Short mmCIF file of N, CA, C and O in Angstrom, two decimals:
data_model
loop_
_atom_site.label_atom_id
_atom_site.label_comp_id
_atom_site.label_asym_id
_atom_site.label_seq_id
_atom_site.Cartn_x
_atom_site.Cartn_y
_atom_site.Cartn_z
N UNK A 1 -120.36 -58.32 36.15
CA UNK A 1 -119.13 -58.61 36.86
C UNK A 1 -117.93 -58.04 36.09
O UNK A 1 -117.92 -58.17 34.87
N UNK A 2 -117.11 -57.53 36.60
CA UNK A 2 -115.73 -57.04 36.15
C UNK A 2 -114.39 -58.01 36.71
O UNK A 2 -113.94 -58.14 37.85
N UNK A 3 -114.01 -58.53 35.59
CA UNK A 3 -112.31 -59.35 35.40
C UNK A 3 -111.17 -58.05 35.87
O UNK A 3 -110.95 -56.96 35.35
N UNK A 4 -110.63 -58.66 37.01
CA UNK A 4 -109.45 -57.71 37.24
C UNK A 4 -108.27 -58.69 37.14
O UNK A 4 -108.51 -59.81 37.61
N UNK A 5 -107.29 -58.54 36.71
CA UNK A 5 -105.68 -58.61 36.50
C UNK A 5 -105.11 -58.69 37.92
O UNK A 5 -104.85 -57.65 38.52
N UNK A 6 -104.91 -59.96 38.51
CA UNK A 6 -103.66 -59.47 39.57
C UNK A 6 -102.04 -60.06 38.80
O UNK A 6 -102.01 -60.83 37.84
N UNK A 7 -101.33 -59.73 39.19
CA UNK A 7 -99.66 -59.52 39.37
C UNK A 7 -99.11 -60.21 40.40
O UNK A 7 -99.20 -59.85 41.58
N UNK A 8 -98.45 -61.29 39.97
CA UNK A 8 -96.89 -61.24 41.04
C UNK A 8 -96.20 -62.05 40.47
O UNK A 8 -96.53 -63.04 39.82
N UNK A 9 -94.73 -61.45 40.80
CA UNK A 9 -93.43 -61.94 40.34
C UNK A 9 -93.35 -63.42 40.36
O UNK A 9 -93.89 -64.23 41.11
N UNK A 10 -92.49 -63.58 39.31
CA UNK A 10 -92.58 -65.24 39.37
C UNK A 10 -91.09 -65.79 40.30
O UNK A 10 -90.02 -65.22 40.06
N UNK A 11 -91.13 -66.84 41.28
CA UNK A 11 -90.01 -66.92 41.82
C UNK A 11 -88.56 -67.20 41.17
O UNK A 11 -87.50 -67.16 41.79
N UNK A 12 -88.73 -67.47 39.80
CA UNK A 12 -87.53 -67.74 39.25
C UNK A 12 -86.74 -66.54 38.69
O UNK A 12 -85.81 -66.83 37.93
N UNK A 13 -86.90 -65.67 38.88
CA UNK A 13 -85.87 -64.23 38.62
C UNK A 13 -85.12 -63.91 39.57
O UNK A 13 -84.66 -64.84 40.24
N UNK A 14 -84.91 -63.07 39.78
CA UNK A 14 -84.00 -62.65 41.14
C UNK A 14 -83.18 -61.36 40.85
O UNK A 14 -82.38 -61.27 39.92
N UNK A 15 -83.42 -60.48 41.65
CA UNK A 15 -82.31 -59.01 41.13
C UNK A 15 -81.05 -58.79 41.94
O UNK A 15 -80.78 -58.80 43.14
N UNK A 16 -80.49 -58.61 40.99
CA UNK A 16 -78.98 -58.31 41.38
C UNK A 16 -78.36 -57.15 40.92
O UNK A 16 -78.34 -56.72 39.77
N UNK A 17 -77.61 -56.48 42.37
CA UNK A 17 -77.07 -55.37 41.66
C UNK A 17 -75.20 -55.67 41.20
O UNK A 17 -74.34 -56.30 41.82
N UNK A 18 -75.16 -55.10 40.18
CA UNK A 18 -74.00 -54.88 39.40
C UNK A 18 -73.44 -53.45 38.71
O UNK A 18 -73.67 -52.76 37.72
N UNK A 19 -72.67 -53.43 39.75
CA UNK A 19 -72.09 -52.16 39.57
C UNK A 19 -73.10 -50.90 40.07
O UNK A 19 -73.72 -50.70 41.12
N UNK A 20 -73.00 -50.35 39.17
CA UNK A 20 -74.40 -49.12 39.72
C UNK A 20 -75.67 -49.39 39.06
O UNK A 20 -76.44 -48.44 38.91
N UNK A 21 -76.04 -50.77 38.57
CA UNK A 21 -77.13 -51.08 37.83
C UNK A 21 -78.00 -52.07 38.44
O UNK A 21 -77.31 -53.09 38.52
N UNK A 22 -78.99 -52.27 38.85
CA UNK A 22 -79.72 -53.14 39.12
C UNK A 22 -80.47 -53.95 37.73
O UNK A 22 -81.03 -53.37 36.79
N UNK A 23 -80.34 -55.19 37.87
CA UNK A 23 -80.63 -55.90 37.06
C UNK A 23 -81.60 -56.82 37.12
O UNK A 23 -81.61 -56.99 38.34
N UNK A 24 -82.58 -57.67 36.63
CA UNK A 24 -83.62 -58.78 36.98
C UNK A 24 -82.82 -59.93 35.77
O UNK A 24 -82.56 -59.86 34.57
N UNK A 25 -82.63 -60.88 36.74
CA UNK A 25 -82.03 -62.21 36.10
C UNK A 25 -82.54 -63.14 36.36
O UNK A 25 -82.73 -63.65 37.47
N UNK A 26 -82.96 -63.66 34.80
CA UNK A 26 -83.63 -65.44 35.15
C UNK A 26 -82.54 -66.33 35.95
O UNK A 26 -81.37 -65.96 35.91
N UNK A 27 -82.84 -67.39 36.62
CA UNK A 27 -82.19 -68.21 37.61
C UNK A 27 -83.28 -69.52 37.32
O UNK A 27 -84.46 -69.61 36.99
N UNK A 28 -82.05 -70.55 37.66
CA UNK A 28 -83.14 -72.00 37.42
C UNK A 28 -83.12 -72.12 35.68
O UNK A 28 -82.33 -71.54 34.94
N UNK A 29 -84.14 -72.99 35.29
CA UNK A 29 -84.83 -73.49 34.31
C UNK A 29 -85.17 -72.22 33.70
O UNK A 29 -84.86 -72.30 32.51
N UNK A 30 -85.66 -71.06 33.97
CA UNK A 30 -86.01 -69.74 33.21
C UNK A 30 -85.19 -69.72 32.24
O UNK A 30 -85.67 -69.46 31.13
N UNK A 31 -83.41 -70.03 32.39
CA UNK A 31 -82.50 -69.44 31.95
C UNK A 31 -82.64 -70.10 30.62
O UNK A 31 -81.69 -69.97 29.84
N UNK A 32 -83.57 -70.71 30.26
CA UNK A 32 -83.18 -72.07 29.49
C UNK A 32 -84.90 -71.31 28.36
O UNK A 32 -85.05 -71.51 27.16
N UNK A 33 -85.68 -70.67 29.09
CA UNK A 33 -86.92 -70.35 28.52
C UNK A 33 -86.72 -68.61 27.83
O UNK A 33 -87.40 -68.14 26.92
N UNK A 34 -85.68 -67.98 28.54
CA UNK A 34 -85.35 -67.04 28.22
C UNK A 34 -84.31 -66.54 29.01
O UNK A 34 -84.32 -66.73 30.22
N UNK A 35 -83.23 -65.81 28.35
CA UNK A 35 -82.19 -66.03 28.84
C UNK A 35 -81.53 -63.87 29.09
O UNK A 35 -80.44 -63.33 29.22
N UNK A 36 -83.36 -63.24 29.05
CA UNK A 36 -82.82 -62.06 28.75
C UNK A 36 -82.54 -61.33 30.11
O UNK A 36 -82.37 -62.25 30.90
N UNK A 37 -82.40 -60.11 30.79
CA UNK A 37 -82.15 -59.56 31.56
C UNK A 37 -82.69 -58.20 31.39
O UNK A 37 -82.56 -57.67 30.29
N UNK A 38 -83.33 -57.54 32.43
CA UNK A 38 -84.12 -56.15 32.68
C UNK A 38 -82.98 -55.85 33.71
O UNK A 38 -82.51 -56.43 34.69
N UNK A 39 -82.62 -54.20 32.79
CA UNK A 39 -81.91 -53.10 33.44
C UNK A 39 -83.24 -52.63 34.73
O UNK A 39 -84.34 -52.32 34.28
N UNK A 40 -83.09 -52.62 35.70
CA UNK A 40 -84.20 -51.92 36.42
C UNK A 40 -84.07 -50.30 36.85
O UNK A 40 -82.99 -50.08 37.40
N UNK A 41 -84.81 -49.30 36.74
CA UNK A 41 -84.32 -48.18 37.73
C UNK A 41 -85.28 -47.94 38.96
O UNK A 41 -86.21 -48.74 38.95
N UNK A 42 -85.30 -47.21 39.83
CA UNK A 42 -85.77 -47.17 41.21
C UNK A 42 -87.05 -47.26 40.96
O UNK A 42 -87.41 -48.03 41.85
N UNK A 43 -88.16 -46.97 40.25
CA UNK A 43 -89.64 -47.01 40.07
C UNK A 43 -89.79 -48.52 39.49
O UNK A 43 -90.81 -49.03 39.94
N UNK A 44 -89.15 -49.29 38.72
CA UNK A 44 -89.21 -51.00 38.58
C UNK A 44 -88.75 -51.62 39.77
O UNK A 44 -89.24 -52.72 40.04
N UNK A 45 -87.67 -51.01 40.72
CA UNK A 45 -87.37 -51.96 41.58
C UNK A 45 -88.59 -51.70 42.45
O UNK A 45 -88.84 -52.73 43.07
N UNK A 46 -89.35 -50.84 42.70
CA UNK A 46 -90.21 -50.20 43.75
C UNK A 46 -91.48 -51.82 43.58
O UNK A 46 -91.90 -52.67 44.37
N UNK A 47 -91.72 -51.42 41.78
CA UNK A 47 -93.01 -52.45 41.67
C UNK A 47 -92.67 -54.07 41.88
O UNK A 47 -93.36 -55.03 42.21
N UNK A 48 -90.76 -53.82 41.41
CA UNK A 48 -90.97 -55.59 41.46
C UNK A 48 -90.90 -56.15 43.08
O UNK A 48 -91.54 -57.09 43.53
N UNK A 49 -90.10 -55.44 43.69
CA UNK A 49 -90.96 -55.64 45.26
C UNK A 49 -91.58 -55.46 45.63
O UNK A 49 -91.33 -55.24 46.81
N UNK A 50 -92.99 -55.31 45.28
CA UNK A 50 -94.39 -54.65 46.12
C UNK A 50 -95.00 -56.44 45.18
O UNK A 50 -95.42 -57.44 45.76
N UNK A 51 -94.85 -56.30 44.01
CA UNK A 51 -95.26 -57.73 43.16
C UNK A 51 -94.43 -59.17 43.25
O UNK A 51 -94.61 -60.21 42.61
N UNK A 52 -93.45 -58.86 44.30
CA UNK A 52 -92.49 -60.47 44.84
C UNK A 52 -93.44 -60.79 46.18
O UNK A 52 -93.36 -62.00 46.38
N UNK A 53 -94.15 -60.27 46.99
CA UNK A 53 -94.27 -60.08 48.14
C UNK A 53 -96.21 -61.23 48.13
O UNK A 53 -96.58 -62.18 48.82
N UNK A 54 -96.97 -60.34 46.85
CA UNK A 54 -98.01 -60.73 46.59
C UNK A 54 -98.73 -60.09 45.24
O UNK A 54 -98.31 -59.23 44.47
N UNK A 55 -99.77 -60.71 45.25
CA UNK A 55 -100.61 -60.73 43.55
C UNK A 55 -101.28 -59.06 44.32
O UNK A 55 -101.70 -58.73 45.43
N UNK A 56 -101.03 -58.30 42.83
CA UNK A 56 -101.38 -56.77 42.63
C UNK A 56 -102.11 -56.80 41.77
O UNK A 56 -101.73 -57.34 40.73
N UNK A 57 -103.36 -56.28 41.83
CA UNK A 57 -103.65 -55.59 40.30
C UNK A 57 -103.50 -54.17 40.65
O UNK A 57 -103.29 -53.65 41.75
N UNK A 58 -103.69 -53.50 39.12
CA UNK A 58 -103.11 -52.23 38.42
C UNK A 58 -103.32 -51.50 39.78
O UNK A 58 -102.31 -51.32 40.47
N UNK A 59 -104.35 -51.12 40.17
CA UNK A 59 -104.78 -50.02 40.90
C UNK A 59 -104.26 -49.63 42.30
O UNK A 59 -104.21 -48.58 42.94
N UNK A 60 -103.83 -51.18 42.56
CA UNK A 60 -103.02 -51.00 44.02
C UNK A 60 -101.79 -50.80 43.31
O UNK A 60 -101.37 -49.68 43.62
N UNK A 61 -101.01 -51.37 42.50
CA UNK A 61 -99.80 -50.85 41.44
C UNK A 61 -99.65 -49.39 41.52
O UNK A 61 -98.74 -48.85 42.14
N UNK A 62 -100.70 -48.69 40.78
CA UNK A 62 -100.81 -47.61 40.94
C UNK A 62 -100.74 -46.87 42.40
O UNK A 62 -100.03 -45.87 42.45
N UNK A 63 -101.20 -47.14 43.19
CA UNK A 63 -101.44 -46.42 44.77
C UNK A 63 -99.95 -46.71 45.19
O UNK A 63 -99.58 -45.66 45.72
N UNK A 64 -98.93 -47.59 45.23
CA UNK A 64 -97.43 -47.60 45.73
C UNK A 64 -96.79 -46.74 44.49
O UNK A 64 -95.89 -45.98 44.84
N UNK A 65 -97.05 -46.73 43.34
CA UNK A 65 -96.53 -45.32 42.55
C UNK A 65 -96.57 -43.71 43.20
O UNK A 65 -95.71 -42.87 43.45
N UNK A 66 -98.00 -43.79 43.34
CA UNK A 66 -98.66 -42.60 43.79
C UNK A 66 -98.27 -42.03 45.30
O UNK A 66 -98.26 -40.84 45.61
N UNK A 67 -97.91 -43.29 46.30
CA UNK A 67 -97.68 -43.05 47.40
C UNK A 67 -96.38 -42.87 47.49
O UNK A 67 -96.11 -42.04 48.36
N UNK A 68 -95.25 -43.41 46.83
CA UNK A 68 -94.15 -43.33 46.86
C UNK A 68 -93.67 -41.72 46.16
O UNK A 68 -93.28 -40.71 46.75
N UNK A 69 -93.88 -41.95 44.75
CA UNK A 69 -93.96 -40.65 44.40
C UNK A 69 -94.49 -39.06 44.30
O UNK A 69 -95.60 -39.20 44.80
N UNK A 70 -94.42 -38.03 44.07
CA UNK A 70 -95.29 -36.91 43.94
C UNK A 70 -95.97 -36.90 42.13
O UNK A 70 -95.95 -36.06 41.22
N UNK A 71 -96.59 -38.43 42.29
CA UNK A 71 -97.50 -38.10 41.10
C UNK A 71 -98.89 -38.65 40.91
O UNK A 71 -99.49 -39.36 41.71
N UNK A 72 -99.23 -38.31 39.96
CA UNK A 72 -100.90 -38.41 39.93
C UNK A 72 -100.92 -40.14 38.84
O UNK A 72 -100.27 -40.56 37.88
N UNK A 73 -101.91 -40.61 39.62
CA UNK A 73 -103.20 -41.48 38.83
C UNK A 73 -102.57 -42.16 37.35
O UNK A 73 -102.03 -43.25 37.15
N UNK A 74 -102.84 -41.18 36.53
CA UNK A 74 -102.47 -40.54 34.89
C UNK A 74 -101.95 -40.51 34.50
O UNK A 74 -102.00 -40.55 33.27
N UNK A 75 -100.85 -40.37 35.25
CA UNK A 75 -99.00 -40.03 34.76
C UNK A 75 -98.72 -41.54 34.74
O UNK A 75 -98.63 -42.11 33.66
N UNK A 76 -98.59 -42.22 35.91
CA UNK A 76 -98.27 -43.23 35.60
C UNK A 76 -98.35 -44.56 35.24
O UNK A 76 -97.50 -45.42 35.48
N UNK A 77 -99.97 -44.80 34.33
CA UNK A 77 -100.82 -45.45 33.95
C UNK A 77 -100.29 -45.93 32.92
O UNK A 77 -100.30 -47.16 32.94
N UNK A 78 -99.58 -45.25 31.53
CA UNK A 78 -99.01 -45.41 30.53
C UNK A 78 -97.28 -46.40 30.48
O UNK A 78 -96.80 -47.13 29.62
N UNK A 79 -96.78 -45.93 31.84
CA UNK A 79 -95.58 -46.22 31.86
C UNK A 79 -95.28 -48.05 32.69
O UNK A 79 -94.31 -48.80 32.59
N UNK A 80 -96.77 -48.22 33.57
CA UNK A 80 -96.88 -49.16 34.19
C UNK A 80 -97.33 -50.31 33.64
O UNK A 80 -96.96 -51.42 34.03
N UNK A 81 -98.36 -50.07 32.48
CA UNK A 81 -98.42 -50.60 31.49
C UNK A 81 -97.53 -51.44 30.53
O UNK A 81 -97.75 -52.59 30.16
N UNK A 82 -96.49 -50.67 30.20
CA UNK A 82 -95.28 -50.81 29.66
C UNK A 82 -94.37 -51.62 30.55
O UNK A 82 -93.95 -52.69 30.11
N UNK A 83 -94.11 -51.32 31.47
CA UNK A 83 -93.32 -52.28 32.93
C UNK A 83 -94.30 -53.90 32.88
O UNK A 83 -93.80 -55.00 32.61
N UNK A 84 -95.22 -53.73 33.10
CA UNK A 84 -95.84 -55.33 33.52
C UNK A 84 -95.95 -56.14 31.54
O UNK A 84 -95.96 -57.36 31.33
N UNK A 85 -96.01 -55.17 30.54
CA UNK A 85 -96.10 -55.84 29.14
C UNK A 85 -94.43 -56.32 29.52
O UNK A 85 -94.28 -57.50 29.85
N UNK A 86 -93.35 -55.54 29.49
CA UNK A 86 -92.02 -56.27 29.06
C UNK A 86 -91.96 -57.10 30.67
O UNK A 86 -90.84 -57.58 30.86
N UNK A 87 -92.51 -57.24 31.32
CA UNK A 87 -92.28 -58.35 32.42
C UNK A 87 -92.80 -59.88 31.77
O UNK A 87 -92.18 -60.93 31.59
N UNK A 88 -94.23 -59.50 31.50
CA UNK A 88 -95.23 -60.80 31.07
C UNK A 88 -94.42 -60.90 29.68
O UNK A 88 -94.68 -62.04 29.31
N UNK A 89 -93.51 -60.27 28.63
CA UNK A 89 -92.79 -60.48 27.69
C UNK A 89 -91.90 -61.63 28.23
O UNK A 89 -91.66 -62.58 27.49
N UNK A 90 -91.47 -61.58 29.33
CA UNK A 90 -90.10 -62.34 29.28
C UNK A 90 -90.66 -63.46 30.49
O UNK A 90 -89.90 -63.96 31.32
N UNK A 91 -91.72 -63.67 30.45
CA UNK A 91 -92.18 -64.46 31.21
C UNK A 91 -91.86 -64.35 33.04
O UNK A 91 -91.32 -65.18 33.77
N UNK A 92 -92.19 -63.59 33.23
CA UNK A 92 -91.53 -62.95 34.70
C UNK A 92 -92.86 -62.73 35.62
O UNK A 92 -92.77 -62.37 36.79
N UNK A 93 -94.16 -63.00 34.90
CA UNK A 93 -94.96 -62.54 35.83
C UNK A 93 -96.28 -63.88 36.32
O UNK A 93 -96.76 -64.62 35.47
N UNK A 94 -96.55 -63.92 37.38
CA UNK A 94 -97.69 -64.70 37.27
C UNK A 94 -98.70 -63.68 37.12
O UNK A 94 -98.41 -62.51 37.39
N UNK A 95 -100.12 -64.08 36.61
CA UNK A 95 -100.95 -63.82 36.29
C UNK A 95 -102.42 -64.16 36.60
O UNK A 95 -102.71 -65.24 36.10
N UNK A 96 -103.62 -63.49 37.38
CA UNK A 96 -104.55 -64.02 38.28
C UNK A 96 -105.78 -63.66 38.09
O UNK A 96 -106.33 -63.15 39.06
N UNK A 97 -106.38 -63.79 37.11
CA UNK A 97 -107.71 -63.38 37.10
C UNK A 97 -109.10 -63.15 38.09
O UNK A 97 -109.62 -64.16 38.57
N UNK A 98 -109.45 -62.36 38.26
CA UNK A 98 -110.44 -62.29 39.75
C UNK A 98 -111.56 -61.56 39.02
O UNK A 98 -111.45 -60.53 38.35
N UNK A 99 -112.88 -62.42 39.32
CA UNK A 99 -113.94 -61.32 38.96
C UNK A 99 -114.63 -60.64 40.28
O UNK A 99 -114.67 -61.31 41.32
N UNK A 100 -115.10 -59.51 40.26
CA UNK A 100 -115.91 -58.79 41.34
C UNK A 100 -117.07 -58.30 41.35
O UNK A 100 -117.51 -57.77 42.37
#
């Protein structure tokens, strides 16, 4: 059996834009667990709405990268990685284990 990772946003953040910046801000009790804020640019806002909506793992992650953008698989494996570590850093993500 193989453990897969699903994803989704936790309801206590919320993004707001400011100025020409989109931002992810704790709201509620979060503010109190961590009080930090994610600059977002258009490829974070892409995932954190595809992951507010419902639980993702990587691979469908990957396929709204892939479909949205003109890139491959590979390219953006490293960088998505990095996006869901500083999410689950600041406590922003739920987390769902599924075996198959």
């Amino acid at each position: 059996m193989i453990r897969m990772k699903y994803y989704k946003a936790k309801e206590n953040f919320v993004v707001n834009q400011i100025t020409d910046k989109t931002i992810l801000i704790p709201k509620g009790e979060q503010i109190l667990k961590n009080n930090s804020m994610i600059i977002m640019n258009e490829t974070a806002l892409l995932l954190w709405n595809s992951i507010s909506k419902d639980y993702k793992n990587i691979i469908q992650l990957i396929k709204v990268l892939t479909d949205e953008f003109e890139v491959n698989a590979a390219d953006v494996l490293d960088d998505l990685d990095k996006f869901l570590t500083t999410l689950l850093n600041v406590d922003a993500l739920e987390v769902k284990n599924v075996e198959a």
